[in-house]
Each structure stands twice: as C-alpha cells, then as structure tokens.
JSON list of C-alpha atoms in Angstrom, two decimals:
[
{"chain": "A", "resi": 1, "resn": "UNK", "atom": "CA", "xyz": [5.05, 21.22, -2.51]},
{"chain": "A", "resi": 2, "resn": "UNK", "atom": "CA", "xyz": [8.14, 23.38, -2.17]},
{"chain": "A", "resi": 3, "resn": "UNK", "atom": "CA", "xyz": [8.10, 22.87, 1.60]},
{"chain": "A", "resi": 4, "resn": "UNK", "atom": "CA", "xyz": [7.84, 19.13, 1.06]},
{"chain": "A", "resi": 5, "resn": "UNK", "atom": "CA", "xyz": [10.83, 19.13, -1.31]},
{"chain": "A", "resi": 6, "resn": "UNK", "atom": "CA", "xyz": [12.78, 21.24, 1.16]},
{"chain": "A", "resi": 7, "resn": "UNK", "atom": "CA", "xyz": [12.08, 18.68, 3.90]},
{"chain": "A", "resi": 8, "resn": "UNK", "atom": "CA", "xyz": [13.41, 15.94, 1.62]},
{"chain": "A", "resi": 9, "resn": "UNK", "atom": "CA", "xyz": [16.54, 17.99, 0.88]},
{"chain": "A", "resi": 10, "resn": "UNK", "atom": "CA", "xyz": [17.12, 18.58, 4.58]},
{"chain": "A", "resi": 11, "resn": "UNK", "atom": "CA", "xyz": [16.58, 14.89, 5.37]},
{"chain": "A", "resi": 12, "resn": "UNK", "atom": "CA", "xyz": [19.06, 13.95, 2.65]},
{"chain": "A", "resi": 13, "resn": "UNK", "atom": "CA", "xyz": [21.58, 16.21, 4.38]},
{"chain": "A", "resi": 14, "resn": "UNK", "atom": "CA", "xyz": [21.09, 14.42, 7.71]},
{"chain": "A", "resi": 15, "resn": "UNK", "atom": "CA", "xyz": [18.25, 16.30, 9.41]},
{"chain": "A", "resi": 16, "resn": "UNK", "atom": "CA", "xyz": [16.41, 13.81, 11.63]},
{"chain": "A", "resi": 17, "resn": "UNK", "atom": "CA", "xyz": [13.69, 16.41, 12.29]},
{"chain": "A", "resi": 18, "resn": "UNK", "atom": "CA", "xyz": [13.03, 16.84, 8.57]},
{"chain": "A", "resi": 19, "resn": "UNK", "atom": "CA", "xyz": [12.87, 13.06, 8.13]},
{"chain": "A", "resi": 20, "resn": "UNK", "atom": "CA", "xyz": [10.46, 12.83, 11.07]},
{"chain": "A", "resi": 21, "resn": "UNK", "atom": "CA", "xyz": [8.22, 15.42, 9.40]},
{"chain": "A", "resi": 22, "resn": "UNK", "atom": "CA", "xyz": [8.28, 13.43, 6.15]},
{"chain": "A", "resi": 23, "resn": "UNK", "atom": "CA", "xyz": [7.48, 10.26, 8.05]},
{"chain": "A", "resi": 24, "resn": "UNK", "atom": "CA", "xyz": [4.48, 11.95, 9.68]},
{"chain": "A", "resi": 25, "resn": "UNK", "atom": "CA", "xyz": [3.14, 12.80, 6.22]},
{"chain": "A", "resi": 26, "resn": "UNK", "atom": "CA", "xyz": [3.36, 9.24, 4.86]},
{"chain": "A", "resi": 27, "resn": "UNK", "atom": "CA", "xyz": [2.85, 7.07, 7.95]},
{"chain": "A", "resi": 28, "resn": "UNK", "atom": "CA", "xyz": [-0.90, 6.48, 7.56]},
{"chain": "A", "resi": 29, "resn": "UNK", "atom": "CA", "xyz": [-0.54, 5.53, 3.90]},
{"chain": "A", "resi": 30, "resn": "UNK", "atom": "CA", "xyz": [2.41, 3.25, 4.68]},
{"chain": "A", "resi": 31, "resn": "UNK", "atom": "CA", "xyz": [0.56, 1.52, 7.47]},
{"chain": "A", "resi": 32, "resn": "UNK", "atom": "CA", "xyz": [-2.69, 1.18, 5.53]},
{"chain": "A", "resi": 33, "resn": "UNK", "atom": "CA", "xyz": [-0.81, -0.31, 2.59]},
{"chain": "A", "resi": 34, "resn": "UNK", "atom": "CA", "xyz": [1.09, -2.73, 4.83]},
{"chain": "A", "resi": 35, "resn": "UNK", "atom": "CA", "xyz": [-1.91, -3.87, 6.84]},
{"chain": "A", "resi": 36, "resn": "UNK", "atom": "CA", "xyz": [-3.97, -4.66, 3.77]},
{"chain": "A", "resi": 37, "resn": "UNK", "atom": "CA", "xyz": [-1.08, -6.32, 2.04]},
{"chain": "A", "resi": 38, "resn": "UNK", "atom": "CA", "xyz": [0.08, -8.40, 4.99]},
{"chain": "A", "resi": 39, "resn": "UNK", "atom": "CA", "xyz": [-3.32, -8.90, 6.60]},
{"chain": "A", "resi": 40, "resn": "UNK", "atom": "CA", "xyz": [-1.83, -8.55, 10.08]},
{"chain": "A", "resi": 41, "resn": "UNK", "atom": "CA", "xyz": [-1.62, -5.27, 12.01]},
{"chain": "A", "resi": 42, "resn": "UNK", "atom": "CA", "xyz": [1.44, -6.34, 14.03]},
{"chain": "A", "resi": 43, "resn": "UNK", "atom": "CA", "xyz": [3.35, -7.46, 10.93]},
{"chain": "A", "resi": 44, "resn": "UNK", "atom": "CA", "xyz": [2.29, -4.24, 9.22]},
{"chain": "A", "resi": 45, "resn": "UNK", "atom": "CA", "xyz": [3.71, -2.15, 12.07]},
{"chain": "A", "resi": 46, "resn": "UNK", "atom": "CA", "xyz": [6.93, -4.14, 11.92]},
{"chain": "A", "resi": 47, "resn": "UNK", "atom": "CA", "xyz": [7.19, -3.69, 8.15]},
{"chain": "A", "resi": 48, "resn": "UNK", "atom": "CA", "xyz": [6.59, 0.05, 8.42]},
{"chain": "A", "resi": 49, "resn": "UNK", "atom": "CA", "xyz": [9.15, 0.36, 11.23]},
{"chain": "A", "resi": 50, "resn": "UNK", "atom": "CA", "xyz": [11.76, -1.55, 9.23]},
{"chain": "A", "resi": 51, "resn": "UNK", "atom": "CA", "xyz": [10.95, 0.54, 6.17]},
{"chain": "A", "resi": 52, "resn": "UNK", "atom": "CA", "xyz": [11.37, 3.82, 8.02]},
{"chain": "A", "resi": 53, "resn": "UNK", "atom": "CA", "xyz": [14.64, 2.66, 9.56]},
{"chain": "A", "resi": 54, "resn": "UNK", "atom": "CA", "xyz": [16.01, 1.58, 6.18]},
{"chain": "A", "resi": 55, "resn": "UNK", "atom": "CA", "xyz": [14.79, 4.77, 4.53]},
{"chain": "A", "resi": 56, "resn": "UNK", "atom": "CA", "xyz": [16.40, 6.95, 7.19]},
{"chain": "A", "resi": 57, "resn": "UNK", "atom": "CA", "xyz": [19.71, 5.14, 6.83]},
{"chain": "A", "resi": 58, "resn": "UNK", "atom": "CA", "xyz": [19.71, 5.30, 3.04]},
{"chain": "A", "resi": 59, "resn": "UNK", "atom": "CA", "xyz": [17.94, 8.59, 2.25]},
{"chain": "A", "resi": 60, "resn": "UNK", "atom": "CA", "xyz": [21.20, 10.12, 1.05]},
{"chain": "A", "resi": 61, "resn": "UNK", "atom": "CA", "xyz": [20.98, 7.75, -1.94]},
{"chain": "A", "resi": 62, "resn": "UNK", "atom": "CA", "xyz": [17.59, 9.11, -2.99]},
{"chain": "A", "resi": 63, "resn": "UNK", "atom": "CA", "xyz": [18.25, 10.71, -6.37]},
{"chain": "A", "resi": 64, "resn": "UNK", "atom": "CA", "xyz": [15.21, 12.93, -6.86]},
{"chain": "A", "resi": 65, "resn": "UNK", "atom": "CA", "xyz": [13.54, 14.74, -3.98]},
{"chain": "A", "resi": 66, "resn": "UNK", "atom": "CA", "xyz": [10.10, 14.53, -5.58]},
{"chain": "A", "resi": 67, "resn": "UNK", "atom": "CA", "xyz": [10.38, 10.73, -5.66]},
{"chain": "A", "resi": 68, "resn": "UNK", "atom": "CA", "xyz": [10.48, 10.33, -1.86]},
{"chain": "A", "resi": 69, "resn": "UNK", "atom": "CA", "xyz": [6.98, 8.90, -1.43]},
{"chain": "A", "resi": 70, "resn": "UNK", "atom": "CA", "xyz": [7.34, 6.40, -4.27]},
{"chain": "A", "resi": 71, "resn": "UNK", "atom": "CA", "xyz": [10.83, 5.47, -3.03]},
{"chain": "A", "resi": 72, "resn": "UNK", "atom": "CA", "xyz": [9.70, 4.75, 0.55]},
{"chain": "A", "resi": 73, "resn": "UNK", "atom": "CA", "xyz": [6.71, 2.76, -0.75]},
{"chain": "A", "resi": 74, "resn": "UNK", "atom": "CA", "xyz": [9.05, 0.73, -2.93]},
{"chain": "A", "resi": 75, "resn": "UNK", "atom": "CA", "xyz": [11.05, -0.15, 0.19]},
{"chain": "A", "resi": 76, "resn": "UNK", "atom": "CA", "xyz": [7.82, -1.07, 2.01]},
{"chain": "A", "resi": 77, "resn": "UNK", "atom": "CA", "xyz": [6.58, -3.08, -0.94]},
{"chain": "A", "resi": 78, "resn": "UNK", "atom": "CA", "xyz": [9.77, -5.16, -0.95]},
{"chain": "A", "resi": 79, "resn": "UNK", "atom": "CA", "xyz": [9.44, -5.78, 2.80]},
{"chain": "A", "resi": 80, "resn": "UNK", "atom": "CA", "xyz": [5.81, -6.80, 2.40]},
{"chain": "A", "resi": 81, "resn": "UNK", "atom": "CA", "xyz": [6.66, -9.18, -0.44]},
{"chain": "A", "resi": 82, "resn": "UNK", "atom": "CA", "xyz": [9.32, -10.84, 1.71]},
{"chain": "A", "resi": 83, "resn": "UNK", "atom": "CA", "xyz": [6.89, -11.14, 4.61]},
{"chain": "A", "resi": 84, "resn": "UNK", "atom": "CA", "xyz": [4.19, -12.63, 2.36]},
{"chain": "A", "resi": 85, "resn": "UNK", "atom": "CA", "xyz": [6.60, -15.39, 1.43]},
{"chain": "A", "resi": 86, "resn": "UNK", "atom": "CA", "xyz": [6.79, -16.28, 5.13]},
{"chain": "A", "resi": 87, "resn": "UNK", "atom": "CA", "xyz": [3.08, -16.93, 5.48]},
{"chain": "A", "resi": 88, "resn": "UNK", "atom": "CA", "xyz": [0.15, -17.43, 3.21]},
{"chain": "A", "resi": 89, "resn": "UNK", "atom": "CA", "xyz": [-3.08, -18.11, 5.08]},
{"chain": "A", "resi": 90, "resn": "UNK", "atom": "CA", "xyz": [-3.64, -15.37, 7.64]},
{"chain": "A", "resi": 91, "resn": "UNK", "atom": "CA", "xyz": [-6.91, -13.45, 7.91]},
{"chain": "A", "resi": 92, "resn": "UNK", "atom": "CA", "xyz": [-7.24, -9.86, 6.86]},
{"chain": "A", "resi": 93, "resn": "UNK", "atom": "CA", "xyz": [-9.32, -7.15, 8.43]},
{"chain": "A", "resi": 94, "resn": "UNK", "atom": "CA", "xyz": [-10.69, -5.32, 5.43]},
{"chain": "A", "resi": 95, "resn": "UNK", "atom": "CA", "xyz": [-12.28, -1.96, 5.83]},
{"chain": "A", "resi": 96, "resn": "UNK", "atom": "CA", "xyz": [-15.78, -1.11, 4.70]},
{"chain": "A", "resi": 97, "resn": "UNK", "atom": "CA", "xyz": [-14.19, 0.58, 1.66]},
{"chain": "A", "resi": 98, "resn": "UNK", "atom": "CA", "xyz": [-13.68, -2.69, -0.22]},
{"chain": "A", "resi": 99, "resn": "UNK", "atom": "CA", "xyz": [-17.11, -3.97, 0.77]},
{"chain": "A", "resi": 100, "resn": "UNK", "atom": "CA", "xyz": [-18.64, -0.77, -0.57]},
{"chain": "A", "resi": 101, "resn": "UNK", "atom": "CA", "xyz": [-16.67, -1.15, -3.83]},
{"chain": "A", "resi": 102, "resn": "UNK", "atom": "CA", "xyz": [-18.29, -4.53, -4.33]},
{"chain": "A", "resi": 103, "resn": "UNK", "atom": "CA", "xyz": [-21.88, -3.69, -3.36]},
{"chain": "A", "resi": 104, "resn": "UNK", "atom": "CA", "xyz": [-24.40, -1.17, -4.59]},
{"chain": "A", "resi": 105, "resn": "UNK", "atom": "CA", "xyz": [-23.60, 2.42, -3.62]},
{"chain": "A", "resi": 106, "resn": "UNK", "atom": "CA", "xyz": [-25.13, 3.26, -0.26]},
{"chain": "A", "resi": 107, "resn": "UNK", "atom": "CA", "xyz": [-26.09, -0.34, 0.46]},
{"chain": "A", "resi": 108, "resn": "UNK", "atom": "CA", "xyz": [-25.68, -1.46, 4.04]},
{"chain": "A", "resi": 109, "resn": "UNK", "atom": "CA", "xyz": [-23.01, -4.11, 4.44]},
{"chain": "A", "resi": 110, "resn": "UNK", "atom": "CA", "xyz": [-23.83, -6.69, 7.09]},
{"chain": "A", "resi": 111, "resn": "UNK", "atom": "CA", "xyz": [-21.25, -8.61, 9.10]},
{"chain": "A", "resi": 112, "resn": "UNK", "atom": "CA", "xyz": [-21.68, -11.83, 7.11]},
{"chain": "A", "resi": 113, "resn": "UNK", "atom": "CA", "xyz": [-21.13, -10.03, 3.84]},
{"chain": "A", "resi": 114, "resn": "UNK", "atom": "CA", "xyz": [-18.07, -8.28, 5.31]},
{"chain": "A", "resi": 115, "resn": "UNK", "atom": "CA", "xyz": [-16.59, -11.66, 6.25]},
{"chain": "A", "resi": 116, "resn": "UNK", "atom": "CA", "xyz": [-17.34, -12.98, 2.77]},
{"chain": "A", "resi": 117, "resn": "UNK", "atom": "CA", "xyz": [-15.59, -9.99, 1.19]},
{"chain": "A", "resi": 118, "resn": "UNK", "atom": "CA", "xyz": [-12.51, -10.68, 3.33]},
{"chain": "A", "resi": 119, "resn": "UNK", "atom": "CA", "xyz": [-12.51, -14.30, 2.23]},
{"chain": "A", "resi": 120, "resn": "UNK", "atom": "CA", "xyz": [-12.85, -13.33, -1.44]},
{"chain": "A", "resi": 121, "resn": "UNK", "atom": "CA", "xyz": [-10.01, -10.82, -1.06]},
{"chain": "A", "resi": 122, "resn": "UNK", "atom": "CA", "xyz": [-7.85, -13.66, 0.29]},
{"chain": "A", "resi": 123, "resn": "UNK", "atom": "CA", "xyz": [-8.58, -15.73, -2.82]},
{"chain": "A", "resi": 124, "resn": "UNK", "atom": "CA", "xyz": [-7.05, -13.09, -5.10]},
{"chain": "A", "resi": 125, "resn": "UNK", "atom": "CA", "xyz": [-3.45, -13.40, -6.21]},
{"chain": "A", "resi": 126, "resn": "UNK", "atom": "CA", "xyz": [-0.89, -11.42, -4.25]},
{"chain": "A", "resi": 127, "resn": "UNK", "atom": "CA", "xyz": [-0.52, -9.07, -7.22]},
{"chain": "A", "resi": 128, "resn": "UNK", "atom": "CA", "xyz": [-4.27, -8.42, -7.34]},
{"chain": "A", "resi": 129, "resn": "UNK", "atom": "CA", "xyz": [-4.36, -7.83, -3.57]},
{"chain": "A", "resi": 130, "resn": "UNK", "atom": "CA", "xyz": [-1.41, -5.45, -3.89]},
{"chain": "A", "resi": 131, "resn": "UNK", "atom": "CA", "xyz": [-3.10, -3.42, -6.64]},
{"chain": "A", "resi": 132, "resn": "UNK", "atom": "CA", "xyz": [-6.40, -3.22, -4.76]},
{"chain": "A", "resi": 133, "resn": "UNK", "atom": "CA", "xyz": [-4.67, -2.30, -1.51]},
{"chain": "A", "resi": 134, "resn": "UNK", "atom": "CA", "xyz": [-2.62, 0.42, -3.17]},
{"chain": "A", "resi": 135, "resn": "UNK", "atom": "CA", "xyz": [-5.64, 1.91, -4.92]},
{"chain": "A", "resi": 136, "resn": "UNK", "atom": "CA", "xyz": [-8.53, 1.52, -2.50]},
{"chain": "A", "resi": 137, "resn": "UNK", "atom": "CA", "xyz": [-6.72, 1.65, 0.82]},
{"chain": "A", "resi": 138, "resn": "UNK", "atom": "CA", "xyz": [-3.66, 3.81, 0.15]},
{"chain": "A", "resi": 139, "resn": "UNK", "atom": "CA", "xyz": [-5.32, 6.04, -2.45]},
{"chain": "A", "resi": 140, "resn": "UNK", "atom": "CA", "xyz": [-2.79, 5.66, -5.25]},
{"chain": "A", "resi": 141, "resn": "UNK", "atom": "CA", "xyz": [-3.76, 6.31, -8.84]},
{"chain": "A", "resi": 142, "resn": "UNK", "atom": "CA", "xyz": [-3.27, 3.64, -11.47]},
{"chain": "A", "resi": 143, "resn": "UNK", "atom": "CA", "xyz": [-0.38, 5.68, -12.85]},
{"chain": "A", "resi": 144, "resn": "UNK", "atom": "CA", "xyz": [1.38, 5.71, -9.46]},
{"chain": "A", "resi": 145, "resn": "UNK", "atom": "CA", "xyz": [0.74, 2.00, -8.96]},
{"chain": "A", "resi": 146, "resn": "UNK", "atom": "CA", "xyz": [2.05, 1.23, -12.44]},
{"chain": "A", "resi": 147, "resn": "UNK", "atom": "CA", "xyz": [5.23, 3.12, -11.72]},
{"chain": "A", "resi": 148, "resn": "UNK", "atom": "CA", "xyz": [5.81, 1.34, -8.42]},
{"chain": "A", "resi": 149, "resn": "UNK", "atom": "CA", "xyz": [5.00, -2.13, -9.73]},
{"chain": "A", "resi": 150, "resn": "UNK", "atom": "CA", "xyz": [6.77, -1.60, -13.07]},
{"chain": "A", "resi": 151, "resn": "UNK", "atom": "CA", "xyz": [3.65, -2.20, -15.13]},
{"chain": "A", "resi": 152, "resn": "UNK", "atom": "CA", "xyz": [1.71, -0.41, -17.81]},
{"chain": "A", "resi": 153, "resn": "UNK", "atom": "CA", "xyz": [-0.97, 1.91, -16.39]},
{"chain": "A", "resi": 154, "resn": "UNK", "atom": "CA", "xyz": [-3.67, 0.19, -18.48]},
{"chain": "A", "resi": 155, "resn": "UNK", "atom": "CA", "xyz": [-2.54, -3.20, -17.19]},
{"chain": "A", "resi": 156, "resn": "UNK", "atom": "CA", "xyz": [-2.98, -2.01, -13.61]},
{"chain": "A", "resi": 157, "resn": "UNK", "atom": "CA", "xyz": [-6.50, -0.76, -14.33]},
{"chain": "A", "resi": 158, "resn": "UNK", "atom": "CA", "xyz": [-7.52, -3.95, -16.11]},
{"chain": "A", "resi": 159, "resn": "UNK", "atom": "CA", "xyz": [-6.07, -6.20, -13.40]},
{"chain": "A", "resi": 160, "resn": "UNK", "atom": "CA", "xyz": [-7.88, -4.23, -10.71]},
{"chain": "A", "resi": 161, "resn": "UNK", "atom": "CA", "xyz": [-11.10, -4.25, -12.69]},
{"chain": "A", "resi": 162, "resn": "UNK", "atom": "CA", "xyz": [-10.90, -8.02, -13.28]},
{"chain": "A", "resi": 163, "resn": "UNK", "atom": "CA", "xyz": [-10.10, -8.68, -9.62]},
{"chain": "A", "resi": 164, "resn": "UNK", "atom": "CA", "xyz": [-13.05, -6.60, -8.39]},
{"chain": "A", "resi": 165, "resn": "UNK", "atom": "CA", "xyz": [-15.33, -8.19, -11.00]},
{"chain": "A", "resi": 166, "resn": "UNK", "atom": "CA", "xyz": [-14.20, -11.64, -9.89]},
{"chain": "A", "resi": 167, "resn": "UNK", "atom": "CA", "xyz": [-15.04, -10.73, -6.29]},
{"chain": "A", "resi": 168, "resn": "UNK", "atom": "CA", "xyz": [-18.41, -9.21, -7.23]},
{"chain": "A", "resi": 169, "resn": "UNK", "atom": "CA", "xyz": [-19.44, -12.34, -9.17]},
{"chain": "A", "resi": 170, "resn": "UNK", "atom": "CA", "xyz": [-18.61, -14.59, -6.24]},
{"chain": "A", "resi": 171, "resn": "UNK", "atom": "CA", "xyz": [-20.33, -12.24, -3.80]},
{"chain": "A", "resi": 172, "resn": "UNK", "atom": "CA", "xyz": [-23.70, -12.59, -5.55]}
]
C-alpha cells in the first residue's frame, strides 16, 4: 500500500512513469466497468482512454493519494454516463459471471440462456446496470459503490438484490 501511495505522490508531482504504473494497476477494472456499462468494447476502450488522459492532465488536483482509484473511476463513470445518453439500445456481451449469479451454483449455462441473461440485463435501469457492473464485473464492494454513486451502502445492496431477483424471476 505504501508503494501505491508513493506512486500516486510521484504522479501528482508530474512523473509519467508513476502514472503509467498506476494505470497498469487499474486498467482491467476500468475496462471491465466500461464494457459492461456501455455494452460496446470499442466505446469502452474510448471511454477508458479519455479517462486516463483526463486523469493524467488533472492528477495534481487529486486531494488524497489513497483516493486515486475511486477518483479515476468517478471520471470514468461520468464519461460512461455521457456516452449512455448518446445511445440506448446496443447489445452487451455479458460474461458468464452474471449468468452464474442468476442460475444455480455449478449449473451449466447454455448459449440460449446466456443470450436471455444479456437481454434481461438490458431491461434493467442504467443505475441497476451500473451497480451490477461495478460489483460483479469490477469487484467493488457495496461500500465502495455507495461512495462512488453517492448512495447509502444499504441502498446499493438492496438495489442490486432487487435487480438480480428481477432477472432471476424472468429467467425462470
């Protein structure tokens, strides 16, 4: 953790190498979040690229070093929200993770069911998709999601639970 905070300090003082190291640590999470939020790998790459560029330019304004990951995700979240306003009905390539969340543990998920899960995910509100993407695909805890989305932690858990329940009921 100390090495991570030192990288943030160095990046804040203009070290491109330190920023590159930080980027390497968060890239997969950023991309996973963006692809499941935007439902388009190309748009996700664009959003991540724009996020990293903006973060690099403005990292000096980051107040607390330990807030780097939440700060960069907040930038990405804003970019994704803007992009979502541009389009509404694109398909999403969901991973097996969501399918497994909705079916019995260890159950095989066939292609038809996988397609149905993607369609059900599309039917959720953008907020529900965001919460599910942040938790299941990016690995954030409800506390971290609550902080980023400016919600109560219990609200995040209940919204995620209701969204998954809604999907499960329609899947049966």
